[in-house]
Amino acid sequence: MNRLLLILILILSFQTQANADNISDFELEGMSVGESLLDHFSEKNIIKELNSKYVYKYKSKFVRVGAGVGDGFILIKDIDQYDDIGITLKLNDKKYIIYSLSGRIFCDEGINDCFDSQKKISKDLKNFLGNSVKFETWERVNPDDNTKKSKIFGNDFIFDKSNEVITVGVYNYSKSYSKKTGFYSHTSIAIYSEEFNNFLNNEY
């Protein structure tokens, strides 16, 4: 089974109710935005991850940790559809509430492979979500790349009753940025809470 087919199967597994009204009705690898990360990992390992060199700290109160299988992962989770999982928390939140979830899929066959996946996933999400969301596309320079050569291309599905979002993005990193940081181009499926989405809109 190829990677793209796995992604499409995953989209169908998002649904937990017949009609999804908000992002709490969706799951990514068994986790949902709004629940506690303690439902999936021990507090000991969460704290270790928060203090690891791999954690990503935003310019505010949010922080992103990773989960997956292989070297470097403290939060070990067996995943098939993604190369790794990103989980956004708030600093100093002892309840470890999840504010966003994302799954990355690296462009093994080149950047066009990522854009093809984004196009197909977005089409299927449009058919699935229907008129319950507003669809928007955007493009911006990756703010973390000082050379301005890395770009992000996003398709947003914004829920009518809130500012919650499911976004399908392509992160196209320059060779120099990848060499410097160890980050590589990928497709991402992400689920954002209203609070985290508002933060991103104001920050970037």
Backbone as JSON, one array per atom type, in Angstrom:
{
  "sequence": "MNRLLLILILILSFQTQANADNISDFELEGMSVGESLLDHFSEKNIIKELNSKYVYKYKSKFVRVGAGVGDGFILIKDIDQYDDIGITLKLNDKKYIIYSLSGRIFCDEGINDCFDSQKKISKDLKNFLGNSVKFETWERVNPDDNTKKSKIFGNDFIFDKSNEVITVGVYNYSKSYSKKTGFYSHTSIAIYSEEFNNFLNNEY",
  "N": [[0.86, -1.2, 0.0], [0.68, 2.15, -0.92], [2.02, 5.36, 0.22], [0.28, 7.55, -0.21], [-2.26, 6.39, -0.38], [-2.5, 5.47, 2.21], [-2.73, 7.92, 3.53], [-5.22, 8.78, 2.63], [-6.89, 6.87, 3.73], [-6.51, 7.55, 6.36], [-7.76, 10.06, 6.51], [-10.44, 9.34, 6.4], [-10.6, 8.12, 8.85], [-10.61, 10.22, 10.56], [-13.19, 10.95, 11.29], [-15.42, 10.88, 14.0], [-17.99, 11.2, 14.61], [-21.22, 11.26, 13.03], [-21.71, 13.75, 11.88], [-19.38, 16.14, 11.84], [-18.87, 18.81, 13.93], [-16.96, 20.41, 15.1], [-13.41, 20.64, 15.83], [-12.9, 18.89, 17.9], [-14.23, 16.64, 17.29], [-12.62, 15.16, 15.72], [-9.87, 12.92, 15.18], [-6.36, 12.3, 15.41], [-4.19, 9.87, 14.9], [-5.36, 8.62, 17.13], [-5.47, 10.62, 19.01], [-6.89, 13.71, 20.25], [-7.56, 17.2, 19.81], [-7.82, 19.29, 22.62], [-7.99, 17.39, 24.59], [-6.08, 15.82, 27.29], [-2.57, 15.36, 27.15], [-1.65, 13.56, 28.9], [-3.32, 11.42, 28.79], [-2.17, 9.76, 27.04], [0.6, 9.56, 27.34], [3.18, 9.21, 29.85], [3.62, 11.5, 32.59], [6.25, 11.86, 33.33], [7.74, 11.27, 30.99], [6.7, 13.22, 29.3], [7.63, 15.58, 30.48], [10.37, 15.17, 30.17], [10.52, 15.3, 27.37], [9.71, 17.96, 26.95], [11.93, 19.24, 27.86], [13.88, 18.54, 26.13], [16.27, 18.72, 23.37], [14.9, 18.77, 21.03], [12.48, 20.03, 21.18], [10.17, 22.53, 20.08], [9.95, 25.91, 20.52], [7.61, 28.41, 20.47], [7.17, 31.98, 19.87], [5.9, 32.75, 22.14], [3.55, 31.59, 24.52], [3.26, 28.99, 23.71], [4.35, 25.63, 22.9], [5.88, 23.08, 20.96], [5.95, 19.6, 20.85], [7.29, 16.36, 19.95], [6.22, 13.14, 18.69], [6.69, 9.67, 18.06], [8.4, 6.95, 16.42], [11.64, 5.68, 16.83], [15.1, 6.85, 16.8], [15.76, 9.49, 19.06], [13.17, 10.05, 19.85], [11.24, 10.58, 22.69], [8.63, 10.48, 23.5], [7.15, 7.81, 22.72], [5.39, 6.46, 20.08], [3.59, 4.25, 18.15], [3.24, 4.65, 14.83], [1.76, 4.6, 11.59], [0.92, 6.04, 9.34], [2.28, 8.47, 9.24], [5.46, 10.22, 9.3], [6.2, 11.46, 11.63], [4.66, 12.89, 14.61], [3.37, 16.02, 15.58], [2.75, 17.9, 18.52], [1.06, 20.4, 20.15], [1.42, 22.26, 23.08], [0.81, 24.24, 26.06], [3.22, 26.22, 27.72], [4.14, 25.46, 31.05], [1.69, 24.39, 31.71], [0.16, 22.23, 33.69], [-1.77, 20.39, 33.2], [-1.41, 19.62, 30.66], [-2.81, 20.13, 28.22], [-3.87, 19.56, 24.88], [-3.37, 21.66, 22.14], [-2.98, 21.73, 19.46], [-2.6, 19.39, 16.75], [-0.48, 17.63, 14.54], [0.55, 15.87, 11.6], [3.42, 14.78, 9.93], [4.64, 14.14, 6.64], [7.26, 13.16, 4.82], [8.79, 14.28, 1.74], [9.45, 11.93, -0.12], [9.69, 11.34, -2.82], [10.31, 13.74, -3.96], [9.44, 17.3, -4.17], [7.14, 17.69, -5.72], [5.68, 15.45, -5.23], [4.73, 15.96, -2.7], [3.02, 18.16, -3.2], [1.14, 16.93, -4.86], [-0.02, 15.13, -3.06], [-1.13, 16.96, -1.22], [-3.07, 18.19, -2.84], [-4.83, 16.05, -3.45], [-5.63, 15.19, -0.89], [-6.86, 17.53, 0.06], [-8.99, 17.78, -1.72], [-10.52, 15.54, -1.04], [-11.14, 16.18, 1.61], [-12.7, 18.45, 1.23], [-14.96, 17.31, 0.02], [-15.8, 15.73, 2.11], [-16.23, 17.49, 4.32], [-17.9, 19.46, 3.31], [-20.31, 22.11, 3.28], [-19.88, 22.96, 5.84], [-17.58, 24.21, 6.47], [-15.28, 26.93, 5.75], [-13.24, 27.46, 2.95], [-9.89, 28.25, 2.37], [-6.93, 29.36, 0.69], [-3.39, 29.84, 1.0], [-0.12, 31.36, 0.94], [3.17, 31.7, 2.12], [6.38, 33.02, 3.12], [8.65, 31.0, 4.88], [8.95, 31.89, 8.18], [11.08, 31.19, 9.8], [13.31, 30.88, 8.27], [15.95, 32.73, 7.47], [16.96, 33.37, 4.99], [14.83, 33.6, 3.33], [14.1, 31.81, 1.38], [12.66, 29.52, 1.74], [9.39, 28.21, 1.64], [5.89, 28.1, 2.6], [2.92, 26.46, 1.79], [-0.48, 26.58, 2.09], [-3.67, 24.98, 2.62], [-6.61, 25.81, 4.03], [-9.25, 24.7, 6.13], [-11.81, 26.08, 7.56], [-13.84, 26.1, 10.35], [-17.27, 26.96, 10.53], [-18.57, 27.7, 12.91], [-16.65, 28.48, 14.62], [-13.22, 29.54, 14.99], [-11.66, 27.42, 14.47], [-9.44, 25.13, 12.81], [-8.65, 22.88, 10.16], [-5.79, 22.16, 8.48], [-4.04, 21.64, 5.45], [-0.86, 21.43, 4.51], [2.07, 22.29, 2.57], [5.43, 22.21, 3.15], [8.04, 23.67, 1.85], [11.27, 23.5, 1.88], [14.37, 25.2, 1.46], [17.51, 23.97, 0.14], [19.74, 24.84, 1.54], [18.62, 25.63, 3.97], [17.62, 23.21, 4.93], [20.0, 21.78, 5.21], [21.25, 23.26, 7.21], [19.47, 23.1, 9.4], [18.44, 20.49, 9.56], [15.83, 20.0, 8.97], [13.35, 18.9, 6.71], [11.64, 19.05, 3.53], [8.08, 18.62, 3.44], [4.73, 17.24, 3.57], [1.96, 18.29, 5.51], [-0.66, 17.44, 7.71], [-2.8, 19.14, 9.74], [-4.45, 19.96, 12.83], [-5.99, 22.59, 14.35], [-6.72, 24.28, 17.36], [-9.07, 26.92, 18.22], [-7.84, 28.93, 19.78], [-5.08, 28.49, 19.36], [-4.92, 28.78, 16.59], [-5.67, 31.47, 16.31], [-3.49, 32.62, 17.57], [-1.4, 31.93, 15.76], [-2.23, 33.35, 13.5], [-1.99, 35.99, 14.37], [0.66, 36.09, 15.03], [2.13, 35.49, 12.74]],
  "CA": [[0.0, 0.0, 0.0], [1.54, 3.32, -0.98], [1.83, 6.37, 1.25], [-0.88, 8.38, -0.49], [-3.45, 5.64, -0.01], [-2.56, 5.49, 3.67], [-3.22, 9.23, 3.93], [-6.65, 8.85, 2.36], [-7.53, 6.04, 4.76], [-6.45, 8.33, 7.59], [-8.79, 11.09, 6.46], [-11.71, 8.72, 6.76], [-10.58, 7.78, 10.27], [-10.81, 11.44, 11.34], [-14.57, 11.13, 11.75], [-15.87, 10.14, 15.17], [-19.43, 11.37, 14.64], [-21.77, 11.31, 11.68], [-21.51, 15.11, 11.4], [-18.36, 16.77, 12.67], [-19.17, 20.23, 14.1], [-15.75, 21.11, 15.49], [-12.23, 19.79, 15.72], [-12.89, 17.85, 18.93], [-14.84, 15.46, 16.68], [-11.62, 14.53, 14.86], [-8.73, 12.31, 15.82], [-5.16, 12.05, 14.64], [-3.48, 8.78, 15.58], [-6.0, 8.33, 18.4], [-5.45, 11.79, 19.9], [-7.78, 14.8, 19.85], [-7.31, 18.53, 20.38], [-8.68, 19.57, 23.77], [-7.77, 16.41, 25.64], [-4.78, 15.91, 27.93], [-1.53, 14.45, 26.65], [-1.47, 12.53, 29.94], [-4.12, 10.26, 28.41], [-1.41, 8.95, 26.08], [1.99, 9.4, 27.76], [3.42, 9.5, 31.27], [4.09, 12.86, 32.86], [7.7, 11.81, 33.37], [8.27, 11.36, 29.63], [6.31, 14.52, 28.75], [8.57, 16.56, 31.02], [11.65, 14.92, 29.49], [10.41, 15.81, 26.01], [9.66, 19.41, 27.04], [13.28, 19.72, 28.16], [14.82, 17.98, 25.16], [16.75, 19.65, 22.35], [14.04, 18.7, 19.86], [11.25, 20.79, 21.39], [10.1, 23.8, 19.35], [9.32, 26.93, 21.33], [7.1, 29.56, 19.74], [7.53, 33.27, 20.45], [4.88, 33.07, 23.13], [3.32, 30.6, 25.56], [3.08, 27.66, 23.15], [5.52, 24.81, 22.63], [5.52, 21.87, 20.21], [6.75, 18.41, 21.1], [7.12, 15.35, 18.91], [5.99, 11.75, 19.07], [6.92, 8.76, 16.95], [9.23, 5.78, 16.68], [13.01, 5.81, 16.33], [16.07, 7.61, 17.59], [15.42, 10.86, 19.41], [11.82, 10.19, 20.38], [10.97, 10.22, 24.09], [7.22, 10.1, 23.48], [7.13, 6.73, 21.74], [4.05, 6.11, 19.6], [3.64, 3.47, 16.92], [2.43, 5.31, 13.81], [1.96, 4.05, 10.26], [0.59, 6.97, 8.27], [3.13, 9.64, 9.26], [6.84, 10.06, 9.75], [6.16, 11.82, 13.05], [3.5, 13.64, 15.06], [3.64, 17.22, 16.36], [1.72, 18.15, 19.52], [1.26, 21.73, 20.74], [0.98, 22.45, 24.45], [1.18, 25.53, 26.65], [4.25, 26.14, 28.74], [3.73, 25.5, 32.46], [0.34, 23.83, 31.89], [0.32, 20.93, 34.34], [-2.77, 19.46, 32.67], [-0.87, 19.22, 29.35], [-3.9, 20.14, 27.23], [-3.41, 19.61, 23.48], [-3.94, 22.79, 21.41], [-2.95, 21.38, 18.03], [-1.97, 18.12, 16.37], [-0.09, 17.61, 13.13], [1.3, 14.73, 11.13], [4.3, 15.12, 8.82], [5.0, 13.11, 5.68], [8.36, 13.71, 4.05], [8.66, 14.18, 0.28], [10.44, 10.92, -0.54], [9.83, 11.37, -4.28], [10.48, 15.12, -4.4], [8.43, 18.24, -3.71], [5.9, 17.51, -6.47], [4.95, 14.39, -4.53], [4.03, 16.62, -1.59], [1.92, 18.95, -3.75], [0.12, 15.99, -5.33], [-0.71, 14.65, -1.86], [-1.93, 18.06, -0.71], [-4.21, 18.38, -3.74], [-5.77, 14.94, -3.29], [-6.19, 15.23, 0.47], [-7.75, 18.69, 0.15], [-10.21, 17.46, -2.47], [-11.32, 14.6, -0.24], [-11.66, 16.9, 2.77], [-13.8, 19.3, 0.74], [-16.13, 16.45, -0.17], [-16.21, 15.22, 3.42], [-16.69, 18.55, 5.22], [-19.0, 20.17, 2.66], [-20.54, 23.52, 3.57], [-19.68, 23.26, 7.26], [-16.33, 24.94, 6.63], [-14.84, 27.88, 4.72], [-11.96, 27.02, 2.39], [-8.98, 29.32, 1.97], [-5.55, 28.97, 0.37], [-2.42, 30.88, 1.32], [1.3, 31.1, 0.7], [4.03, 32.65, 2.8], [7.76, 32.65, 3.36], [8.87, 30.41, 6.2], [9.56, 32.94, 9.01], [12.27, 30.69, 10.48], [14.42, 30.85, 7.33], [16.39, 34.11, 7.25], [17.26, 33.59, 3.57], [13.54, 33.81, 2.68], [13.99, 30.9, 0.24], [11.76, 28.43, 2.09], [8.0, 28.67, 1.62], [4.82, 27.23, 3.08], [1.7, 26.58, 0.98], [-1.52, 26.0, 2.92], [-5.11, 24.92, 2.33], [-7.29, 25.85, 5.32], [-10.67, 24.38, 6.26], [-12.14, 26.84, 8.77], [-15.19, 25.76, 10.79], [-18.15, 28.13, 10.56], [-18.99, 28.07, 14.26], [-15.48, 28.87, 15.41], [-12.06, 29.79, 14.15], [-10.87, 26.19, 14.46], [-8.98, 24.88, 11.45], [-7.85, 21.76, 9.68], [-4.99, 22.69, 7.37], [-3.17, 20.73, 4.71], [0.2, 22.32, 4.06], [3.33, 21.82, 2.01], [6.57, 22.99, 3.63], [9.08, 23.53, 0.83], [12.47, 24.09, 2.45], [15.54, 25.31, 0.6], [18.57, 23.01, 0.47], [20.61, 25.42, 2.56], [17.9, 25.6, 5.25], [17.58, 21.81, 5.36], [21.35, 21.41, 5.64], [21.53, 23.96, 8.45], [18.57, 22.74, 10.5], [18.03, 19.09, 9.57], [14.4, 19.94, 8.63], [13.2, 18.57, 5.3], [10.33, 19.35, 2.94], [7.07, 17.62, 3.81], [3.3, 17.56, 3.63], [1.48, 18.23, 6.88], [-2.08, 17.56, 8.03], [-2.81, 19.69, 11.1], [-5.72, 20.32, 13.45], [-5.7, 23.7, 15.24], [-7.77, 24.87, 18.19], [-9.32, 28.33, 17.94], [-6.84, 29.76, 20.44], [-3.78, 28.36, 18.7], [-5.03, 29.36, 15.26], [-5.62, 32.93, 16.48], [-2.1, 32.95, 17.87], [-0.61, 31.86, 14.53], [-2.64, 34.45, 12.62], [-1.46, 37.24, 14.92], [2.13, 36.0, 15.12], [2.76, 35.41, 11.44]],
  "C": [[0.89, 1.23, 0.0], [1.14, 4.37, 0.04], [0.57, 7.18, 1.04], [-2.16, 7.67, -0.09], [-3.61, 5.59, 1.5], [-3.11, 6.81, 4.18], [-4.73, 9.3, 3.75], [-7.43, 8.01, 3.35], [-7.58, 6.81, 6.07], [-7.52, 9.4, 7.63], [-10.13, 10.52, 6.88], [-11.75, 8.38, 8.25], [-10.7, 9.01, 11.15], [-12.19, 11.46, 11.99], [-14.86, 10.27, 12.96], [-17.37, 10.29, 15.37], [-19.94, 11.46, 13.21], [-21.58, 12.69, 11.06], [-20.55, 15.82, 12.35], [-18.61, 18.27, 12.73], [-17.94, 21.04, 14.5], [-14.59, 20.13, 15.55], [-12.14, 18.74, 16.82], [-13.52, 16.56, 18.42], [-13.86, 14.69, 15.8], [-10.48, 13.97, 15.7], [-7.56, 12.22, 14.86], [-4.32, 11.07, 15.44], [-4.02, 8.55, 17.0], [-6.04, 9.47, 19.39], [-6.35, 12.88, 19.36], [-7.35, 16.1, 20.52], [-8.3, 18.76, 21.51], [-8.53, 18.56, 24.89], [-6.37, 16.56, 26.21], [-3.8, 14.91, 27.31], [-1.24, 13.35, 27.66], [-2.32, 11.29, 29.66], [-3.34, 9.3, 27.51], [0.03, 8.68, 26.51], [2.13, 9.73, 29.24], [3.93, 10.92, 31.44], [5.62, 12.92, 32.87], [8.29, 11.98, 31.97], [7.88, 12.68, 28.95], [7.28, 15.59, 29.21], [9.94, 16.4, 30.37], [11.62, 15.51, 28.08], [10.41, 17.34, 26.01], [11.03, 20.02, 27.3], [14.33, 19.19, 27.19], [15.24, 19.03, 24.13], [15.85, 19.69, 21.13], [12.76, 19.53, 20.0], [11.31, 22.1, 20.62], [9.32, 24.8, 20.18], [8.9, 28.1, 20.45], [7.48, 30.84, 20.47], [6.52, 33.71, 21.5], [4.76, 31.89, 24.1], [3.22, 29.17, 25.04], [4.41, 26.96, 22.87], [5.07, 23.55, 21.91], [6.5, 20.74, 20.53], [6.45, 17.37, 20.02], [6.88, 13.97, 19.48], [6.2, 10.88, 17.84], [7.76, 7.58, 17.39], [10.61, 6.02, 16.09], [13.88, 6.64, 17.24], [15.58, 9.03, 17.84], [14.05, 11.04, 20.0], [11.75, 9.72, 21.83], [9.52, 9.78, 24.21], [7.05, 9.07, 22.35], [5.69, 6.39, 21.38], [4.19, 5.4, 18.26], [2.69, 4.08, 15.9], [2.78, 4.73, 12.44], [1.83, 5.1, 9.16], [1.56, 8.15, 8.15], [4.56, 9.28, 9.6], [7.0, 10.49, 11.2], [4.92, 12.66, 13.33], [3.97, 14.85, 15.86], [2.46, 17.52, 17.28], [2.01, 19.48, 20.2], [0.62, 21.8, 22.12], [1.26, 23.89, 24.86], [2.28, 25.3, 27.68], [3.63, 26.26, 30.13], [2.29, 25.05, 32.69], [0.47, 22.41, 32.43], [-0.75, 19.92, 33.92], [-2.37, 18.96, 31.28], [-1.98, 19.09, 28.3], [-3.32, 20.31, 25.82], [-4.13, 20.74, 22.75], [-3.85, 22.61, 19.9], [-2.25, 20.05, 17.85], [-1.61, 18.19, 14.9], [0.7, 16.35, 12.82], [2.13, 15.12, 9.91], [4.58, 13.89, 7.95], [6.06, 13.7, 4.77], [8.21, 13.4, 2.56], [9.71, 13.21, -0.27], [10.7, 10.97, -2.04], [9.99, 12.8, -4.82], [9.29, 15.99, -4.02], [7.12, 18.1, -4.45], [5.04, 16.42, -5.85], [4.14, 14.99, -3.39], [2.83, 17.43, -2.1], [0.79, 18.05, -4.28], [-0.7, 15.46, -4.16], [-1.62, 15.72, -1.29], [-3.2, 18.25, -1.53], [-5.26, 17.3, -3.54], [-6.42, 14.96, -1.92], [-7.2, 16.36, 0.6], [-9.07, 18.43, -0.58], [-11.11, 16.54, -1.66], [-11.91, 15.27, 1.0], [-12.8, 17.83, 2.38], [-15.07, 18.49, 0.59], [-16.68, 15.99, 1.17], [-16.85, 16.3, 4.29], [-17.82, 19.4, 4.62], [-19.08, 21.63, 3.03], [-20.34, 23.9, 5.02], [-18.41, 24.05, 7.51], [-16.14, 25.95, 5.5], [-13.46, 27.46, 4.26], [-11.14, 28.21, 1.95], [-7.61, 28.74, 1.64], [-4.63, 30.14, 0.69], [-1.0, 30.41, 1.02], [2.11, 32.15, 1.44], [5.45, 32.11, 2.91], [7.88, 32.06, 4.75], [9.59, 31.42, 7.1], [10.83, 32.5, 9.71], [13.5, 30.64, 9.57], [14.82, 32.28, 6.96], [16.71, 34.4, 5.79], [16.0, 33.86, 2.75], [13.33, 32.89, 1.46], [13.06, 29.72, 0.51], [10.34, 28.95, 2.19], [7.05, 27.62, 2.15], [3.57, 27.51, 2.25], [0.58, 25.85, 1.73], [-2.9, 26.01, 2.31], [-5.82, 24.81, 3.67], [-8.77, 25.5, 5.19], [-11.11, 24.94, 7.6], [-13.6, 26.57, 9.14], [-16.02, 27.02, 11.01], [-18.44, 28.62, 11.97], [-17.83, 28.5, 15.16], [-14.38, 29.27, 14.45], [-11.11, 28.61, 14.22], [-10.57, 25.8, 13.02], [-8.38, 23.49, 11.31], [-7.09, 22.29, 8.47], [-4.12, 21.61, 6.76], [-2.09, 21.58, 4.06], [1.36, 21.59, 3.43], [4.43, 22.77, 2.48], [7.74, 22.71, 2.7], [10.33, 24.26, 1.31], [13.6, 24.15, 1.41], [16.6, 24.31, 1.05], [19.46, 23.54, 1.58], [19.95, 25.39, 3.94], [17.85, 24.18, 5.8], [18.94, 21.37, 5.9], [21.68, 22.03, 6.99], [20.74, 23.41, 9.63], [18.27, 21.25, 10.64], [16.55, 18.92, 9.33], [14.27, 19.75, 7.12], [11.78, 18.8, 4.82], [9.35, 18.22, 3.22], [5.66, 18.16, 3.58], [2.86, 17.41, 5.08], [-0.04, 18.31, 6.91], [-2.17, 18.0, 9.48], [-4.21, 20.08, 11.53], [-5.42, 21.38, 14.5], [-6.93, 24.09, 16.07], [-7.95, 26.32, 17.81], [-8.23, 29.22, 18.54], [-5.49, 29.68, 19.74], [-3.81, 28.95, 17.29], [-4.99, 30.89, 15.32], [-4.2, 33.4, 16.77], [-1.25, 32.96, 16.6], [-0.95, 33.03, 13.6], [-2.05, 35.79, 13.08], [0.07, 37.27, 14.9], [2.79, 36.11, 13.75], [1.96, 36.13, 10.36]]
}
